[in-house]
Backbone as CSV, one residue per row, in Angstrom:
resi,resn,N_x,N_y,N_z,CA_x,CA_y,CA_z,C_x,C_y,C_z
1,UNK,-8.812,-13.219,-12.867,-9.717,-12.159,-12.593,-9.095,-10.825,-12.091
2,UNK,-9.568,-9.696,-12.565,-8.744,-8.591,-12.055,-9.849,-7.749,-11.038
3,UNK,-8.977,-7.225,-10.090,-9.607,-6.405,-9.024,-9.360,-5.107,-9.471
4,UNK,-10.372,-4.090,-9.421,-10.218,-2.829,-9.507,-11.100,-2.034,-8.579
5,UNK,-10.535,-0.862,-8.077,-11.417,-0.113,-7.236,-11.172,1.087,-7.344
6,UNK,-12.119,2.256,-6.828,-11.739,3.394,-7.092,-12.925,4.148,-6.045
7,UNK,-12.528,5.165,-5.485,-13.374,5.693,-4.440,-13.570,7.097,-4.735
8,UNK,-14.633,7.969,-4.636,-14.775,8.931,-4.929,-13.587,10.079,-4.500
9,UNK,-13.179,10.855,-5.267,-12.065,11.929,-5.057,-12.210,12.818,-4.077
10,UNK,-11.368,13.110,-3.448,-11.477,14.004,-2.213,-10.576,15.488,-2.394
11,UNK,-11.326,16.524,-2.272,-10.649,17.776,-1.979,-10.538,18.323,-0.697
12,UNK,-9.796,18.987,-0.345,-9.720,19.579,0.989,-8.850,20.900,0.986
13,UNK,-9.047,21.422,2.177,-8.374,22.837,2.392,-7.709,22.773,3.830
14,UNK,-8.334,22.426,4.637,-7.695,22.306,6.093,-8.707,21.305,6.954
15,UNK,-8.118,21.202,8.159,-8.792,20.307,9.158,-8.032,19.435,9.676
16,UNK,-8.603,18.356,10.607,-7.646,17.472,11.668,-8.036,15.911,11.234
17,UNK,-7.274,15.061,11.301,-7.381,13.826,11.094,-6.015,12.967,11.216
18,UNK,-6.078,12.003,11.936,-4.938,11.413,12.219,-3.936,11.137,10.844
19,UNK,-2.630,11.301,10.725,-1.832,11.381,9.803,-1.277,9.761,9.723
20,UNK,-0.934,9.179,8.600,-0.088,8.311,8.787,1.259,8.270,9.296
21,UNK,1.876,7.271,9.779,3.152,7.990,10.855,4.322,7.145,9.720
22,UNK,5.326,7.431,10.289,6.636,7.058,9.515,6.893,5.862,9.069
23,UNK,6.008,4.862,9.623,5.970,3.546,9.319,5.584,3.523,7.912
24,UNK,5.254,4.345,7.230,5.056,4.260,6.090,5.685,5.138,5.021
25,UNK,6.870,5.319,5.332,7.991,5.954,4.331,8.884,4.868,3.738
26,UNK,8.791,4.886,2.612,10.090,4.301,1.925,9.964,4.911,0.342
27,UNK,10.896,4.323,-0.284,11.013,4.513,-1.713,10.049,3.674,-2.632
28,UNK,9.524,4.104,-3.744,8.692,3.167,-4.577,9.830,2.117,-5.166
29,UNK,9.536,0.971,-5.386,10.531,-0.054,-6.011,10.455,0.273,-7.602
30,UNK,10.989,-0.323,-8.482,11.529,0.009,-9.956,9.992,-0.232,-10.260
31,UNK,9.186,-1.242,-10.151,7.838,-1.713,-10.857,7.072,-0.720,-10.273
32,UNK,6.965,-0.182,-8.990,6.110,0.660,-8.715,6.402,2.058,-9.402
33,UNK,7.499,2.426,-9.333,7.935,3.892,-10.035,7.483,3.694,-11.399
34,UNK,7.660,2.409,-12.241,7.057,2.365,-13.594,5.593,2.780,-13.697
35,UNK,4.883,2.197,-12.686,3.320,2.498,-13.001,3.169,3.907,-12.635
36,UNK,3.675,4.436,-11.393,3.583,5.944,-11.197,4.189,6.706,-12.182
37,UNK,5.064,6.634,-13.093,5.560,7.684,-13.948,4.463,7.183,-15.263
38,UNK,3.959,6.164,-15.329,2.899,5.925,-16.463,1.720,6.754,-16.340
39,UNK,1.354,6.849,-14.947,0.166,7.637,-14.231,0.202,9.089,-14.942
40,UNK,1.626,9.402,-14.210,1.669,10.892,-14.712,1.708,11.389,-15.996
41,UNK,2.118,10.571,-16.835,2.228,10.543,-18.286,0.840,10.745,-19.007
42,UNK,0.063,9.515,-18.415,-1.253,9.552,-19.063,-2.161,10.460,-18.373
43,UNK,-2.113,11.084,-17.445,-2.721,12.112,-16.813,-2.551,13.532,-17.473
44,UNK,-1.180,13.912,-17.855,-0.730,14.978,-18.687,-1.145,14.815,-20.195
45,UNK,-1.008,13.546,-20.560,-1.660,13.352,-21.833,-3.047,13.620,-22.126
46,UNK,-3.934,13.339,-21.168,-5.409,13.561,-21.135,-5.558,15.017,-20.869
47,UNK,-5.112,15.598,-20.157,-5.274,17.099,-19.789,-4.841,17.946,-21.143
48,UNK,-3.616,17.229,-21.988,-3.510,18.143,-23.238,-4.328,17.906,-24.196
49,UNK,-5.116,16.746,-24.002,-6.319,16.608,-24.987,-7.338,17.751,-24.909
50,UNK,-7.296,18.021,-23.774,-8.547,19.103,-23.387,-7.941,20.612,-23.442
51,UNK,-6.819,20.715,-23.733,-6.244,21.967,-23.836,-5.723,22.451,-22.601
52,UNK,-5.568,21.724,-21.700,-5.183,22.191,-20.010,-3.750,22.184,-19.919
53,UNK,-3.034,22.892,-19.067,-1.595,22.956,-18.769,-1.293,21.542,-18.376
54,UNK,-0.086,21.451,-18.724,0.575,19.897,-18.322,0.974,20.148,-16.578
55,UNK,0.915,19.289,-15.861,1.422,19.183,-14.553,2.313,18.920,-14.136
56,UNK,3.288,19.954,-13.347,4.681,19.571,-13.068,4.621,18.662,-11.877
57,UNK,5.514,17.572,-12.244,5.685,16.256,-10.946,6.283,17.350,-9.821
58,UNK,5.857,17.030,-8.792,6.438,17.674,-7.596,6.942,16.736,-6.372
59,UNK,8.116,16.385,-5.943,8.710,15.777,-5.136,7.989,15.602,-3.682
60,UNK,7.470,16.918,-3.172,6.869,16.842,-1.808,5.543,15.988,-2.066
61,UNK,4.637,16.537,-3.242,3.346,15.851,-3.400,3.758,14.234,-3.353
62,UNK,4.613,13.858,-4.288,5.145,12.452,-4.604,5.181,11.702,-3.180
63,UNK,6.097,12.354,-2.101,6.197,11.966,-1.077,5.002,11.657,-0.170
64,UNK,4.011,12.856,-0.144,2.935,12.529,0.609,2.069,11.337,0.081
65,UNK,2.132,11.256,-1.450,1.137,10.337,-2.059,1.901,8.938,-1.568
66,UNK,3.224,8.675,-1.710,3.717,7.380,-1.240,3.245,6.923,0.164
67,UNK,3.518,7.929,0.887,3.270,7.775,2.524,1.778,6.989,2.474
68,UNK,0.725,7.695,1.624,-0.564,7.318,1.889,-0.678,6.228,0.975
69,UNK,-0.199,5.959,-0.121,-0.259,4.417,-0.889,0.304,3.478,0.032
70,UNK,1.285,3.548,0.633,1.937,2.424,1.272,0.980,2.279,2.741
71,UNK,0.237,3.247,3.293,-0.668,3.108,4.541,-1.795,2.193,4.041
72,UNK,-2.534,2.598,2.598,-3.516,1.840,1.958,-3.207,0.229,1.952
73,UNK,-2.107,0.088,1.433,-1.590,-1.244,1.079,-1.347,-1.904,2.209
74,UNK,-1.013,-1.348,3.315,-0.788,-2.086,4.690,-2.040,-2.401,5.201
75,UNK,-2.864,-1.662,4.956,-4.069,-1.503,6.044,-5.372,-2.217,5.330
76,UNK,-5.358,-2.245,3.518,-6.588,-2.720,3.198,-7.033,-4.244,3.642
77,UNK,-8.060,-4.495,3.923,-8.278,-5.753,4.392,-9.614,-6.429,3.526
78,UNK,-9.731,-5.497,2.600,-10.875,-5.949,1.818,-12.230,-4.927,1.919
79,UNK,-13.079,-4.867,1.181,-14.111,-3.949,0.798,-14.798,-3.334,2.429
80,UNK,-14.320,-4.165,3.518,-15.166,-3.806,4.572,-14.668,-2.428,5.005
81,UNK,-12.976,-2.334,5.018,-12.411,-1.286,5.370,-11.983,0.090,4.653
82,UNK,-12.086,-0.422,3.348,-11.713,0.397,2.248,-12.129,1.996,2.399
83,UNK,-13.394,2.142,2.741,-13.941,3.601,2.655,-13.068,4.254,3.836
84,UNK,-13.063,3.609,4.843,-12.421,4.325,6.170,-10.825,4.582,5.913
85,UNK,-10.247,3.934,4.902,-8.820,4.308,5.001,-8.432,4.836,3.551
86,UNK,-9.234,4.947,2.653,-8.785,5.136,1.173,-8.428,6.957,1.563
87,UNK,-9.068,7.663,2.072,-8.920,9.066,2.085,-8.339,9.442,3.576
88,UNK,-8.028,8.637,4.479,-7.774,8.888,5.866,-6.548,9.832,5.661
89,UNK,-6.658,10.971,6.594,-5.370,12.010,6.542,-5.377,13.184,5.487
90,UNK,-6.365,12.859,4.611,-6.657,13.944,3.486,-6.543,15.484,4.138
91,UNK,-7.127,15.639,5.160,-7.176,16.960,5.782,-5.875,17.347,6.317
92,UNK,-5.174,16.392,6.808,-3.823,16.831,7.292,-2.742,16.995,6.133
93,UNK,-2.840,16.142,5.070,-2.161,16.650,3.831,-2.414,17.910,3.534
94,UNK,-3.729,18.318,3.557,-4.131,19.458,2.954,-3.350,20.699,3.628
95,UNK,-3.305,20.223,5.206,-3.067,21.632,5.824,-1.530,21.618,5.654
96,UNK,-0.793,20.414,5.750,0.802,20.533,5.506,0.937,21.323,3.959
97,UNK,0.177,21.170,2.812,0.492,21.705,1.806,0.102,23.278,1.926
98,UNK,-1.079,23.732,2.944,-1.099,25.083,3.162,-0.071,25.750,3.790
99,UNK,0.778,25.052,4.645,1.826,25.624,5.221,3.167,25.782,4.315
100,UNK,3.011,24.980,3.147,4.033,25.139,2.018,3.122,26.126,1.078
101,UNK,2.188,26.626,1.296,2.020,27.980,0.234,1.090,27.181,-0.938
102,UNK,0.338,26.152,-0.579,-0.372,25.675,-1.822,-1.760,25.749,-1.262
103,UNK,-2.632,26.413,-2.217,-3.966,26.851,-1.981,-4.963,25.648,-1.782
104,UNK,-4.689,24.711,-2.855,-5.671,23.494,-2.760,-4.941,22.291,-3.082
105,UNK,-5.949,21.149,-2.526,-5.339,19.722,-2.820,-6.467,19.078,-3.404
106,UNK,-6.275,18.267,-4.549,-7.276,17.290,-4.801,-6.444,15.730,-4.887
107,UNK,-7.413,14.874,-4.226,-6.850,13.357,-4.119,-7.529,12.536,-4.766
108,UNK,-6.915,11.574,-5.634,-7.806,10.354,-6.171,-7.038,9.267,-5.648
109,UNK,-7.814,8.403,-5.163,-7.234,7.014,-4.709,-7.673,5.817,-5.626
110,UNK,-6.869,4.889,-6.217,-7.550,3.781,-6.676,-6.548,2.746,-6.606
111,UNK,-6.961,1.394,-7.025,-6.161,0.217,-6.988,-6.697,-0.826,-7.953
112,UNK,-5.749,-1.673,-8.360,-5.904,-2.637,-9.391,-4.998,-3.841,-9.237
113,UNK,-5.522,-4.990,-9.464,-4.721,-6.317,-9.660,-3.930,-6.380,-11.041
114,UNK,-2.637,-6.679,-11.174,-2.116,-6.742,-12.473,-0.538,-6.722,-12.439
115,UNK,-0.215,-6.144,-13.499,1.393,-6.602,-13.780,1.762,-5.031,-14.123
116,UNK,3.026,-4.816,-13.904,3.405,-3.502,-13.858,3.307,-2.732,-15.479
117,UNK,3.387,-3.640,-16.517,3.397,-3.132,-17.766,2.137,-2.783,-18.379
118,UNK,0.900,-3.198,-17.592,-0.496,-2.795,-17.861,-1.302,-2.182,-17.062
119,UNK,-0.764,-2.358,-15.776,-1.792,-1.722,-14.576,-1.759,-0.172,-14.729
120,UNK,-0.798,0.501,-14.975,-0.873,1.987,-15.011,-2.162,2.421,-15.923
121,UNK,-2.189,1.668,-17.116,-3.440,2.033,-18.090,-4.649,1.596,-17.480
122,UNK,-4.491,0.412,-16.768,-5.874,0.053,-16.328,-6.245,0.933,-15.199
123,UNK,-5.406,1.380,-14.183,-5.755,2.287,-13.102,-6.115,3.662,-13.732
124,UNK,-5.586,4.075,-14.610,-6.062,5.345,-15.556,-7.427,5.330,-15.756
125,UNK,-7.714,4.222,-16.420,-9.017,4.248,-17.262,-9.998,4.016,-16.101
126,UNK,-9.732,3.138,-14.996,-10.510,3.028,-13.739,-10.920,4.613,-13.204
127,UNK,-9.794,5.417,-13.038,-10.168,6.807,-12.639,-10.997,7.658,-13.594
128,UNK,-10.674,7.501,-14.773,-11.614,8.111,-15.691,-13.161,7.660,-15.874
129,UNK,-13.381,6.480,-15.501,-14.822,6.111,-15.569,-15.421,6.585,-14.290
130,UNK,-14.973,7.128,-13.157,-15.480,7.815,-12.053,-15.626,9.161,-12.453
131,UNK,-16.932,9.556,-12.373,-16.968,11.009,-12.509,-16.325,12.106,-11.614
132,UNK,-16.255,11.573,-10.118,-15.484,12.613,-9.528,-14.029,12.461,-9.546
133,UNK,-13.378,11.195,-9.979,-11.990,11.239,-10.174,-11.645,11.904,-11.442
134,UNK,-12.494,11.674,-12.496,-12.250,12.452,-13.720,-12.366,13.913,-13.557
135,UNK,-13.288,14.427,-12.896,-13.646,15.893,-12.558,-12.056,16.480,-11.677
136,UNK,-11.422,15.780,-10.782,-10.138,16.238,-10.108,-9.054,16.097,-11.395
137,UNK,-9.038,15.029,-12.047,-8.080,14.993,-13.231,-8.196,16.304,-14.152
138,UNK,-9.407,16.454,-14.394,-9.665,17.542,-15.219,-9.922,19.042,-14.715
139,UNK,-9.415,19.276,-13.435,-9.516,20.633,-12.823,-8.407,21.520,-13.675
140,UNK,-9.048,22.423,-14.063,-8.062,23.497,-14.776,-7.121,23.966,-14.170
141,UNK,-7.167,24.456,-12.773,-6.350,25.119,-12.308,-5.018,24.532,-11.502
142,UNK,-5.038,23.127,-11.564,-4.246,22.609,-10.842,-2.925,22.837,-11.681
143,UNK,-1.412,22.969,-10.856,-0.549,23.343,-11.566,0.692,22.141,-11.234
144,UNK,0.572,21.390,-10.054,1.562,20.154,-9.712,0.660,18.920,-9.464
145,UNK,1.640,17.942,-9.652,0.948,16.540,-9.488,1.944,15.812,-8.702
146,UNK,1.448,14.795,-7.751,2.345,13.654,-7.188,1.725,12.379,-7.262
147,UNK,1.937,11.518,-7.885,1.520,10.200,-7.880,2.563,9.350,-7.515
148,UNK,1.897,8.332,-6.571,2.806,7.208,-6.234,2.132,5.989,-5.976
149,UNK,2.665,4.812,-6.108,2.131,3.587,-6.213,2.999,2.573,-5.230
150,UNK,1.914,1.957,-4.423,2.537,0.975,-3.504,1.734,-0.512,-4.101
151,UNK,2.804,-1.417,-3.683,2.337,-2.823,-4.445,1.712,-3.604,-2.979
152,UNK,0.786,-4.185,-2.759,0.576,-5.176,-1.831,-0.037,-6.310,-2.217
153,UNK,0.768,-7.379,-2.049,0.275,-8.487,-2.612,0.191,-8.519,-4.231
154,UNK,-0.809,-8.824,-4.876,-0.713,-8.570,-6.247,-1.684,-7.264,-6.719
155,UNK,-1.952,-6.508,-5.626,-2.720,-5.252,-6.022,-1.825,-3.974,-6.038
156,UNK,-2.002,-3.179,-6.975,-1.166,-1.727,-7.163,-2.033,-0.810,-6.460
157,UNK,-1.752,0.104,-5.522,-2.583,1.277,-4.728,-1.672,2.400,-5.220
158,UNK,-2.706,3.196,-5.802,-2.120,4.539,-6.381,-2.831,5.809,-5.675
159,UNK,-2.011,6.544,-5.251,-2.597,7.832,-4.831,-2.169,9.002,-5.599
160,UNK,-3.265,9.919,-6.207,-2.752,10.828,-7.167,-3.131,12.157,-6.506
161,UNK,-2.111,12.921,-6.167,-2.267,14.237,-5.515,-2.123,15.503,-6.630
162,UNK,-2.761,16.510,-6.400,-3.159,17.588,-7.223,-2.918,19.020,-6.483
163,UNK,-2.193,19.912,-6.628,-2.208,21.338,-5.819,-1.957,22.340,-6.858
164,UNK,-2.398,23.361,-6.326,-1.939,24.564,-6.791,-1.531,25.777,-5.966
165,UNK,-0.618,26.559,-6.153,0.110,27.551,-5.096,-0.789,28.570,-5.222
166,UNK,-0.732,29.495,-4.081,-1.419,30.574,-3.811,-1.042,31.629,-4.912
167,UNK,-2.323,32.280,-5.487,-1.694,33.322,-6.459,-1.260,34.444,-5.764
168,UNK,-0.251,34.847,-6.347,0.497,36.215,-5.748,-0.333,37.310,-6.564
169,UNK,-0.761,38.162,-5.699,-1.631,39.490,-6.678,-0.518,40.496,-6.585
170,UNK,-0.644,41.142,-7.690,0.182,42.323,-7.738,-0.099,43.508,-6.575
171,UNK,1.033,44.366,-6.366,0.633,45.120,-5.268,-0.549,46.138,-5.907
172,UNK,-1.281,46.682,-5.148,-2.233,47.695,-5.553,-1.573,48.861,-5.774
173,UNK,-1.853,49.781,-7.085,-1.023,50.874,-7.436,-1.779,51.845,-6.072
174,UNK,-0.764,52.981,-5.814,-1.111,53.696,-4.878,-2.130,54.875,-5.619
175,UNK,-2.861,55.233,-4.748,-3.741,56.360,-5.395,-3.204,57.750,-4.728
176,UNK,-3.264,58.579,-5.438,-2.748,59.967,-5.414,-3.939,60.964,-5.622
177,UNK,-4.416,61.611,-4.539,-5.536,62.597,-4.583,-5.031,63.873,-4.629
178,UNK,-5.346,64.756,-5.478,-5.089,66.141,-5.589,-5.975,67.200,-5.004
């Protein structure tokens, strides 16, 4: 029996919420990395079919995603608490990115039981079946992506982050009045 889950995607620009601590910092295992790389590939492949830009993998976004995926894997105790932890800290992640000159953040969280060879595809299909997650994936203005996966027991927890930098406007031409 496979377990799959997805909660509505979240977008943010700023705010306050408790951020996960450094207890949730480590590198992905080879198995987790395989799944996250597959999710990046499937996301960009899907966006290309729609005529959208390919998202550039971003190491900083990936690290934020890893921290959150580890937090979920460590703290998920079943359906009773998933809503409270799925997007915990999203406003702080948005604030950190704002300080790094990113204009906005989109976040998808999903989980699925399975094996590394197939769980990436299963997670992606789970995300696409959700209207709000699909909307986040299909947001035209995203430029960067960071995906990380953490395995807890037999369950893979994925955090998918999207961002776009502030647009630098050209300086206004000087007006000369005669």
